[in-house]
XYZ file of C-alpha atoms in Angstrom:
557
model
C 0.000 0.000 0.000
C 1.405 3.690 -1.283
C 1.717 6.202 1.580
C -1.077 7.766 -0.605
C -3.241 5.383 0.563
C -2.314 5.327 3.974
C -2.712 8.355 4.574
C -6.063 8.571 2.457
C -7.110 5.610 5.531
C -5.943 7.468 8.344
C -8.349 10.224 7.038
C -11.148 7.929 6.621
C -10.405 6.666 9.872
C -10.863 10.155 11.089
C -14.219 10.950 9.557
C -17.514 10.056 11.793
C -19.851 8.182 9.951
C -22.465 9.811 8.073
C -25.415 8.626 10.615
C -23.276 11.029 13.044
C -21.458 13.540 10.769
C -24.522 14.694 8.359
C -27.353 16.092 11.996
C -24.140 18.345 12.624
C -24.021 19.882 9.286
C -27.751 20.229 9.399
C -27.635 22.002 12.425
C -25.092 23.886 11.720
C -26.557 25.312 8.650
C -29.802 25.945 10.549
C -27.299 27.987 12.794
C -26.004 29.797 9.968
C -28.850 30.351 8.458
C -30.749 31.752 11.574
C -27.882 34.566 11.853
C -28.467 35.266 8.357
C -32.243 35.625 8.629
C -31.944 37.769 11.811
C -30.074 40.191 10.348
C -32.139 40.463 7.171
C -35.891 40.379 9.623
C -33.769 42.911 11.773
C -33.182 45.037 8.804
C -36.707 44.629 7.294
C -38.191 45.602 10.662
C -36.174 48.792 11.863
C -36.309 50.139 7.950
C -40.117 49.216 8.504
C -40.494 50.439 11.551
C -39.387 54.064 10.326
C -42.579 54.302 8.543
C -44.697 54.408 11.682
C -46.866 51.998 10.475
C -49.871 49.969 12.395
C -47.823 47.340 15.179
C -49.980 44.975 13.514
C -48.181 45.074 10.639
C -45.088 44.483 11.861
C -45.239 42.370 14.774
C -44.864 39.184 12.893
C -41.003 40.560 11.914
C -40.652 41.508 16.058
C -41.588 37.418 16.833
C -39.630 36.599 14.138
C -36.369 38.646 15.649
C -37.097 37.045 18.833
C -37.139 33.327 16.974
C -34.190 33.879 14.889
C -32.111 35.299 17.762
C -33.423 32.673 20.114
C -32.565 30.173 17.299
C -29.337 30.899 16.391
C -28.170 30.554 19.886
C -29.796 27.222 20.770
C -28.833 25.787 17.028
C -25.189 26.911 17.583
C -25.114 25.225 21.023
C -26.413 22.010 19.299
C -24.039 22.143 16.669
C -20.990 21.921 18.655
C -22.766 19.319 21.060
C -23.532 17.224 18.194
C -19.992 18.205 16.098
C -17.404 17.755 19.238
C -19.800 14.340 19.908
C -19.335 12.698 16.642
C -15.679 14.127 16.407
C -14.401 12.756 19.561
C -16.456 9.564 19.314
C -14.730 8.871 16.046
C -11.289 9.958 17.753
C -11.870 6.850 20.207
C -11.891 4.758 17.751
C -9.135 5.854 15.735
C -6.844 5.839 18.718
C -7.718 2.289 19.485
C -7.348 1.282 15.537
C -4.081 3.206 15.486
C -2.908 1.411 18.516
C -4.171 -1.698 17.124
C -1.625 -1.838 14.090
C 0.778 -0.458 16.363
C 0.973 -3.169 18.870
C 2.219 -5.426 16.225
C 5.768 -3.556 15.903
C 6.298 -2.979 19.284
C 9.074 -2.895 20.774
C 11.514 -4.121 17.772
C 10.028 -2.647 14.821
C 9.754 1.182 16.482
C 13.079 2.181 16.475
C 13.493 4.203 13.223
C 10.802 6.607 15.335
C 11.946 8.082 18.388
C 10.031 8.078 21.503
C 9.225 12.116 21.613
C 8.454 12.086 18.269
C 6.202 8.764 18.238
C 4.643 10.443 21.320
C 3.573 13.776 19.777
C 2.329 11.593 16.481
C -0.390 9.646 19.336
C -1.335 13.033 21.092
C -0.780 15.685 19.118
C -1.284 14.615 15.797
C -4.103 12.641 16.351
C -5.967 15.337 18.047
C -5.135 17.201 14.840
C -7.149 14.749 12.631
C -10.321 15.698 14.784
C -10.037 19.156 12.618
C -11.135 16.761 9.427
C -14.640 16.946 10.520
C -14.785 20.538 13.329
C -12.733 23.012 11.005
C -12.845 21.565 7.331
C -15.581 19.338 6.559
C -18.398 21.037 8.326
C -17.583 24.538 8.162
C -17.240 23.649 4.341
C -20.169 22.897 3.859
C -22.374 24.603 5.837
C -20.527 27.954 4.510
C -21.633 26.299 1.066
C -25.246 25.242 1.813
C -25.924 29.270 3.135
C -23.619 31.111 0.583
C -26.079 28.992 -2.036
C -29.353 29.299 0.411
C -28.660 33.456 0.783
C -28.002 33.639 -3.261
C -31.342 32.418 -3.464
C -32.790 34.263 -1.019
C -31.602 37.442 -2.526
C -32.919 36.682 -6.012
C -36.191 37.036 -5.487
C -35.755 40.497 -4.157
C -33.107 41.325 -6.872
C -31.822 39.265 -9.181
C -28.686 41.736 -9.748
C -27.968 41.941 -6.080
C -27.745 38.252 -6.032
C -25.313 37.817 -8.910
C -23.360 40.534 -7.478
C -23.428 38.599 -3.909
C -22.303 35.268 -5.908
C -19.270 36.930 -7.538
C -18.224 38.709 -3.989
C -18.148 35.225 -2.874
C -16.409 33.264 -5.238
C -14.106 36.337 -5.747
C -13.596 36.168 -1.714
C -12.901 32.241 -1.608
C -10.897 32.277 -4.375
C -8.495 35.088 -3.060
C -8.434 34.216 0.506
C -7.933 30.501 -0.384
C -4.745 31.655 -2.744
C -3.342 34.303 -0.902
C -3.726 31.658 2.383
C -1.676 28.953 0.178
C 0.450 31.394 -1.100
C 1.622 32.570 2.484
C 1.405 29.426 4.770
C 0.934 26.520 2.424
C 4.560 25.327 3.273
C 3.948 26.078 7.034
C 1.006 24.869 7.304
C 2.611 21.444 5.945
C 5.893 21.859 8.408
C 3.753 22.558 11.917
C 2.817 18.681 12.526
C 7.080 17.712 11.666
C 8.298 20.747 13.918
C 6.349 19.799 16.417
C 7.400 16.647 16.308
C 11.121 17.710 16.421
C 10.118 19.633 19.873
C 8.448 17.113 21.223
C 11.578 14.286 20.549
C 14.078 17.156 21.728
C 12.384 17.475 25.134
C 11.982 13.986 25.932
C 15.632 13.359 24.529
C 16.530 16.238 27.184
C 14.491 15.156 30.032
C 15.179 11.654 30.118
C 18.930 11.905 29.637
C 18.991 15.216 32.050
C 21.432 13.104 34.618
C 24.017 12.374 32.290
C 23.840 15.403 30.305
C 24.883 17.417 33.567
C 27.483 14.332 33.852
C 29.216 15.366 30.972
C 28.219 19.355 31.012
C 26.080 19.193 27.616
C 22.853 20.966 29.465
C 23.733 23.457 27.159
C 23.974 21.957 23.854
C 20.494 20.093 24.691
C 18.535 23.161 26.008
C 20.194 24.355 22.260
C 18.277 21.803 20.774
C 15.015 22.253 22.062
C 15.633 26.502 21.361
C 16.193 25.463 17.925
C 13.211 23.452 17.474
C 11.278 25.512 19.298
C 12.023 28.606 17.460
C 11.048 26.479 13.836
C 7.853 25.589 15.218
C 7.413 29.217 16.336
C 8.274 30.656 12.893
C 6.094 28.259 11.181
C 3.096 28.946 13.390
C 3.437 32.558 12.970
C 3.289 32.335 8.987
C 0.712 30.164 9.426
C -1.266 33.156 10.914
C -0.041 35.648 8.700
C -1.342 34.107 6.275
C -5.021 33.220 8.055
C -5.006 36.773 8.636
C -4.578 37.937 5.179
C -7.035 35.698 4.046
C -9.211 36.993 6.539
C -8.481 40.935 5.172
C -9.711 39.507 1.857
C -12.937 38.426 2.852
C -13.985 41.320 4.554
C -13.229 43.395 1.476
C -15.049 41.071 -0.538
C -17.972 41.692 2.181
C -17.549 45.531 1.917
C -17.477 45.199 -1.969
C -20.867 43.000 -1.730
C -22.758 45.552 0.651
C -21.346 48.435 -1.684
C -22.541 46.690 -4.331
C -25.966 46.403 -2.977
C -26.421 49.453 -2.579
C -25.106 50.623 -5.716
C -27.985 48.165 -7.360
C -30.516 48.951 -4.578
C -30.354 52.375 -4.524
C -31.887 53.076 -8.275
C -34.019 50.886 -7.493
C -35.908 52.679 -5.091
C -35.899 55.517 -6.607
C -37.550 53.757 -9.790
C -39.897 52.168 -7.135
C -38.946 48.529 -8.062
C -38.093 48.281 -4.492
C -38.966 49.953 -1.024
C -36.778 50.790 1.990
C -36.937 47.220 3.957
C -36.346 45.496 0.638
C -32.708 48.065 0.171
C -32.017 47.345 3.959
C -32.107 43.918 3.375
C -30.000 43.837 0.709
C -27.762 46.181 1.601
C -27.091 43.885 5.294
C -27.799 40.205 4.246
C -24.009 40.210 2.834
C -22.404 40.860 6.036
C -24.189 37.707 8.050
C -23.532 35.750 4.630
C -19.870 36.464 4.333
C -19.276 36.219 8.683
C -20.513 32.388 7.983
C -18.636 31.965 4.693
C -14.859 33.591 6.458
C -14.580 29.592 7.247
C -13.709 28.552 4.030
C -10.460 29.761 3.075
C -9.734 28.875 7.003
C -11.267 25.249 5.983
C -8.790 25.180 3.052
C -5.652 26.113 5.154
C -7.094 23.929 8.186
C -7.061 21.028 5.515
C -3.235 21.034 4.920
C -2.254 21.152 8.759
C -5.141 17.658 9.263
C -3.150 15.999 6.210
C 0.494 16.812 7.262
C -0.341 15.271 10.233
C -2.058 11.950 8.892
C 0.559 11.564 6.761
C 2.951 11.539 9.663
C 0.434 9.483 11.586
C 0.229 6.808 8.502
C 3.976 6.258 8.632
C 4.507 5.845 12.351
C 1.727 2.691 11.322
C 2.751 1.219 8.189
C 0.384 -1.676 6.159
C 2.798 -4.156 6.317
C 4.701 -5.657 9.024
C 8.200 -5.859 8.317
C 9.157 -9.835 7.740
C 11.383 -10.149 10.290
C 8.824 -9.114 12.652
C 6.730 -11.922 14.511
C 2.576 -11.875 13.707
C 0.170 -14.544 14.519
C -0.853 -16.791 11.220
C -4.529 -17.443 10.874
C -4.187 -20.628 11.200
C -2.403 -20.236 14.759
C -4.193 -22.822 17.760
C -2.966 -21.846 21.403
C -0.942 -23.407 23.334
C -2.287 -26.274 25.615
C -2.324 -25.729 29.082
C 0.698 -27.506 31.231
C 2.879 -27.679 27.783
C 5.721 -29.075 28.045
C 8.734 -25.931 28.434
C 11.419 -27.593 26.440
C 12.695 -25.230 23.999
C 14.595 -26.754 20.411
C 16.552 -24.651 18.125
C 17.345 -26.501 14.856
C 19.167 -23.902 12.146
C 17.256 -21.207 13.424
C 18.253 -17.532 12.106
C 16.659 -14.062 12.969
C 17.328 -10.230 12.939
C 16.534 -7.416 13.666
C 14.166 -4.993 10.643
C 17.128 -2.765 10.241
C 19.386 -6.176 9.434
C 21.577 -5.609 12.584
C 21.684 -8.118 15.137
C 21.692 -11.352 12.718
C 22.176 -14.753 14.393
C 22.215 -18.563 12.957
C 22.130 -20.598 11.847
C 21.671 -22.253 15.959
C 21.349 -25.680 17.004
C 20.575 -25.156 20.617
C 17.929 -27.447 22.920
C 17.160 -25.769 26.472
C 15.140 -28.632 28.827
C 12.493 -27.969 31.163
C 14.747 -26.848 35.018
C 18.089 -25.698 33.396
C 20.075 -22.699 34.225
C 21.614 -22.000 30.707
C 23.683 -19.077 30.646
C 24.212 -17.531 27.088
C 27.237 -15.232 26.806
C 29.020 -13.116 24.630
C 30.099 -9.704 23.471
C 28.444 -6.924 22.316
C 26.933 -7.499 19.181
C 27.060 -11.372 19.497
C 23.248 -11.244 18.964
C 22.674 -12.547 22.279
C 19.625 -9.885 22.898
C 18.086 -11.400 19.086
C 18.191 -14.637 20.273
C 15.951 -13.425 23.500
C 13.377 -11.690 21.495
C 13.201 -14.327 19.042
C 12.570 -16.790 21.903
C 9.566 -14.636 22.957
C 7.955 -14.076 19.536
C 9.218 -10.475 19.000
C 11.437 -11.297 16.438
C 10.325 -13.943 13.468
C 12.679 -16.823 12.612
C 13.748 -18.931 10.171
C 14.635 -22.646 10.429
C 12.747 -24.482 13.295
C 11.922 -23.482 16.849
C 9.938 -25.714 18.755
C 8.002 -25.536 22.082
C 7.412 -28.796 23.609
C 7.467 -30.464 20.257
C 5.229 -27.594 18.181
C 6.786 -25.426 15.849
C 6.767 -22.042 17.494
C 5.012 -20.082 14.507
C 2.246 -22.133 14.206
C 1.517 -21.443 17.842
C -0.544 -18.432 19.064
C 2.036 -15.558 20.082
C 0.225 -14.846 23.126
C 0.466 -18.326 24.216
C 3.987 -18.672 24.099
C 4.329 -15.180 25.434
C 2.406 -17.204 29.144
C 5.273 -19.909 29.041
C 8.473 -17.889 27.940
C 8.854 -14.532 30.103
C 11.165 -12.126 29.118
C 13.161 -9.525 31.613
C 14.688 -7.130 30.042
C 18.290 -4.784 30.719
C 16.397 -2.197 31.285
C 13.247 -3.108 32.867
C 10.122 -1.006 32.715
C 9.379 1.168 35.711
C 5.891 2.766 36.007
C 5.049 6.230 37.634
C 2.819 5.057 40.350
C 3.109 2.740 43.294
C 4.968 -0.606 43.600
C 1.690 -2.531 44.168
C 0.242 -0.927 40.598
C 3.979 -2.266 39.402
C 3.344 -5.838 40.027
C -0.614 -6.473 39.945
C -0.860 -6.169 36.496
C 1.088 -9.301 35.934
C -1.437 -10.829 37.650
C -4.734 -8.902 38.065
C -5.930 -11.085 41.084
C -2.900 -11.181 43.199
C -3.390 -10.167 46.877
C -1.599 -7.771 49.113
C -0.238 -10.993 50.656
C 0.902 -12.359 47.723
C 2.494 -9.444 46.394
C 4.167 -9.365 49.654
C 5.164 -12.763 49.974
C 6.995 -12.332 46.336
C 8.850 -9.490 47.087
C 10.182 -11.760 49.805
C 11.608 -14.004 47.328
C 13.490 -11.146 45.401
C 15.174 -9.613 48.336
C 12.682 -6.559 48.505
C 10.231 -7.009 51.635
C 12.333 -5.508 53.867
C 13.380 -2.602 51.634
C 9.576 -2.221 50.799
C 8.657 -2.396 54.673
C 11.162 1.130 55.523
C 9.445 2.790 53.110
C 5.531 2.867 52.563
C 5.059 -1.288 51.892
C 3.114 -1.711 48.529
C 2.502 2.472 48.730
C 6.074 3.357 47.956
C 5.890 5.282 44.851
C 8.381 4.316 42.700
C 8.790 7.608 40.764
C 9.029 8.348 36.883
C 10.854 5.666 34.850
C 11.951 4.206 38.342
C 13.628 7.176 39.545
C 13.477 5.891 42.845
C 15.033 2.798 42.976
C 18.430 1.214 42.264
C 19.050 -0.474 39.079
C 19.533 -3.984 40.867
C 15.815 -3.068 42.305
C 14.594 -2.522 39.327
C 15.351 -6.220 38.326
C 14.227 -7.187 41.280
C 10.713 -5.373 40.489
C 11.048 -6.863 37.389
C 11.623 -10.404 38.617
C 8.617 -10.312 40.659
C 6.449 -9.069 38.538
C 7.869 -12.527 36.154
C 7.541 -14.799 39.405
C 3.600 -13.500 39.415
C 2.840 -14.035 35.882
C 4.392 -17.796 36.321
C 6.343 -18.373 33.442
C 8.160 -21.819 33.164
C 10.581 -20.304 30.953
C 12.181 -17.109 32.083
C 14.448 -15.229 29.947
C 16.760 -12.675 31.811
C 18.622 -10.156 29.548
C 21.753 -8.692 31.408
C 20.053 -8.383 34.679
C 23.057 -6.949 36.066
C 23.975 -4.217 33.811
C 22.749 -1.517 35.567
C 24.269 -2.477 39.003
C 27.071 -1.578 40.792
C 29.738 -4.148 39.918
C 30.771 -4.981 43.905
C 27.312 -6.122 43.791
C 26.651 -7.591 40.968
C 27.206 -11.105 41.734
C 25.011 -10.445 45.143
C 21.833 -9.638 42.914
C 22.761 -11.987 40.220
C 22.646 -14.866 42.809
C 19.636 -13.564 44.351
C 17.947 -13.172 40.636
C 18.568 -16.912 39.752
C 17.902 -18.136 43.367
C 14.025 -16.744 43.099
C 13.626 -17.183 39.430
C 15.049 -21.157 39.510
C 12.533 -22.028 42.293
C 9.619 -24.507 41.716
C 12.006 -26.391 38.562
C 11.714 -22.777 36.395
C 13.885 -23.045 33.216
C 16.295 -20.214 33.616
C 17.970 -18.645 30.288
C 20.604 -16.090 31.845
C 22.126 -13.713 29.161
C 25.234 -12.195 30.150
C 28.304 -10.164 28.607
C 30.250 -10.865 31.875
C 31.558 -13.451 33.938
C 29.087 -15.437 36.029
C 30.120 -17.748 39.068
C 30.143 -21.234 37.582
C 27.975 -22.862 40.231
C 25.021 -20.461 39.479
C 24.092 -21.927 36.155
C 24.093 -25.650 34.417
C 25.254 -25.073 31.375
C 27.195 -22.371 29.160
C 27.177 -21.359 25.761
C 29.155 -18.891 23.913
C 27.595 -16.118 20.524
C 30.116 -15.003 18.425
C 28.933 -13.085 15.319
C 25.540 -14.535 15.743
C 26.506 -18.789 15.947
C 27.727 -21.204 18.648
C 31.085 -21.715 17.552
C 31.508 -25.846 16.870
């Protein structure tokens, strides 16, 4: 599929259906058109009114003031009840489809996006789309239906004022949507990518803060973000420069169209083709008509900014998978319960969708209660081989579990016998309870306890606030060897057979390394667990069963 076309079904995505979409439009050209026939019963009446003529007469026009006023305020509530409904409805969904085909590439096929930039294309370029429908589609047309609905209007009172009111218009949206591309088109296109670019360049500076004040590059960083900042700024205000032109434009066009009514109406009365409501009318219809109609050229330049950022959106979510990503085949069946944990590797190869990180072909069988430690240096595609073993990564060759070839297994399935803990171990902001539960939704506060126990963390958990300790953003409150230990517990909960730990001490401080390494593969061998250890280091021989070295990607014979 093109990026054309992605981007053409993020859009889609983005409009509401038409069951939703189509009562805002209506009401929102009732709206419209209520301010337009106040105005022009307002005119008819005061001109009318001059006359001194029976109350009678005109106290239809003074109810119909009061229900056009009245109106206009109670449709224009309605429309944006009904509009911001059907908008944000429809934005629900899209997130969740979005999120959908993003799950898919997560984590290994997300690295050519970085985080601050993948982050601003979820929050604010999504919200962006919502504009499809609030600031282009319905403004669009409801301008249309009372620019067409006034023309009308207008002709049976004067057929000249009308045309003239037509070419004001089209002369107006022609200009303004010109002079608007002419000006911002190009900004209007950058705003969604700068934005981007400030959004990766604070996260980049926030979550590296410590060791950019390590190394005294505060500076260069806060340059960063300055720079980006001050793109986005300069785009932004070119963007308005150029709204605000357009805007100049059409309220010429609406002083040409009330100047041009009156140059028609004008001889008219005099001829007595037309009276003094009639003129007023004419002469003050165009102003309501081109208020209502100012959205167009603003719908136009609206419309760039919503497709900039689906475009953006569309690749951060491509069609296709990459192929050396894992994804479920249809013809998939689960995994049957108490399966059998032994893992074979027969000529299996994998790597990563940027073609680093190639291993294989391996010949490797881990049985169900072995310590295995897998070492090597960096590069050795020892971290491949763990997210192959989890279904992150697809494979080629054979990979078995228990017997059944891996890919004709359900992902999630495997994903309940083979746990993965990674170097770095995620770390929510929120409590150490709301760390571990949702490895297991059911646990209670006893058994959370007891399995911090096992890890070596009930007593550091009891000096602080127990299962309340707040663990801070990204873990900022713990160690790095309690982080694995968080990690570890949360695996212990979720009761894999196989666990898979990924340099668990990288992050710790080496005269303590082999403290929490022992600790690690005391709690995660209990109850016959197979163990998988993958280290860079040394380990103490008596911690693990059985050794095997990566180089370049193969177990050397």
């Amino acid at each position: 599929m093109s990026e054309r076309t992605r981007t053409r079904t993020v859009l889609r995505l983005a409009q509401p259906p038409a069951r939703r979409f189509v009562p805002g439009v209506l009401v929102g050209a009732l709206g419209a058109g209520s301010a337009v026939a106040l105005l022009a019963c307002s005119a008819w009446l005061i001109a009318r009114a001059a006359e001194q003529p029976s109350i009678v007469y005109i106290s239809l026009a003074v109810v119909g003031v009061r229900a056009f006023a009245i109106a206009r305020g109670a449709f224009r509530y309605l429309e944006r009840l009904v509009t911001h409904d059907a908008a944000l409805r429809q934005l629900t969904r899209l997130r969740v489809e979005l999120l959908e085909r993003l799950v898919p590439l997560a984590p290994d096929g997300m690295n050519a996006i970085g985080r601050g930039d993948l982050l601003t294309r979820f929050s604010r370029d999504v919200d962006e789309l919502q504009n499809l429908p609030l600031r282009v589609l319905q403004p669009a047309l409801v301008a249309g239906v009372t620019a067409v609905g006034s023309v009308v209007f207008l002709w049976f009172l004067s057929p000249t004022a009308a045309i003239a009111l037509a070419g004001c218009l089209a002369v107006a949206f022609v200009a303004g949507t010109l002079l608007h591309a002419t000006v911002s088109a190009r900004a209007d296109a950058v705003i969604a990518p700068r934005r981007g670019a400030v959004g990766a360049a604070l996260v980049d500076l926030l979550s590296s803060l410590e060791a950019l004040i390590a190394y005294g590059a505060v500076d260069a960083s806060l340059n960063r973000v300055a720079a980006a900042d001050a793109a986005l700024r300069r785009a932004e205000t070119r963007a308005a420069i150029g709204a605000g032109l357009s805007s100049g434009v059409v309220s010429l066009a609406a002083g040409a169209a009330t100047l041009a009514g009156i140059v028609i109406a004008v001889p008219a009365l005099r001829s007595g083709t037309l009276d003094g409501p009639e003129l007023a009318v004419i002469v003050l219809v165009p102003l309501a008509v081109f208020e209502v109609c100012a959205m167009l050229p603003a719908a136009v330049g609206a419309s760039r900014s919503v497709r900039s950022s689906a475009e953006r959106v569309a690749s951060a979510v491509p069609d296709v998978v990459p192929a050396e990503l894992a994804v479920d085949d249809a013809d998939a069946r689960p995994l049957a319960p108490g399966a059998d944990s032994t893992l074979a590797l027969r000529g299996l190869t994998a790597r990563w969708p940027d073609g680093g990180g190639a291993i294989g072909p391996l010949d490797l069988v881990v049985r169900p209660g072995e310590r295995l430690l897998v070492r090597g240096g960096s590069g050795a595609g020892k971290t491949t081989l763990a997210h192959t073993l989890v279904r992150l990564l697809d494979y080629g060759g054979s990979f078995s579990v228990g017997g059944a070839e891996a890919r004709e297994l359900q992902q999630d399935g495997i994903r309940t016998l083979i746990g993965l803990c990674e170097q770095q171990p995620w770390i929510f902001d929120a409590t150490l309870r709301d760390n571990l539960v949702f490895a297991r939704e059911t646990a209670t506060d006893a058994e959370l306890t007891a399995v911090l126990a096992r890890v070596g963390l009930a007593d550091w958990a009891a000096s602080r606030a127990g299962l309340d300790t707040a663990l801070g953003e990204h873990g900022s409150r713990v160690s790095g060897g309690q982080a694995q230990r968080i990690a570890l517990a949360r695996a212990l909960l979720a009761d894999f057979a196989v666990l898979v730990l990924d340099e668990p001490t990288a992050n710790v401080d080496a005269d303590r390394a082999d403290e929490v390494l022992r600790d690690l593969l005391a709690a995660a061998s209990s109850d016959g667990r197979t163990v998988i250890l993958i280290s860079h280091g040394e380990v103490p021989a008596d911690l693990v069963d059985r050794t095997v070295t990566l180089v370049d990607g193969r177990i050397p014979a």
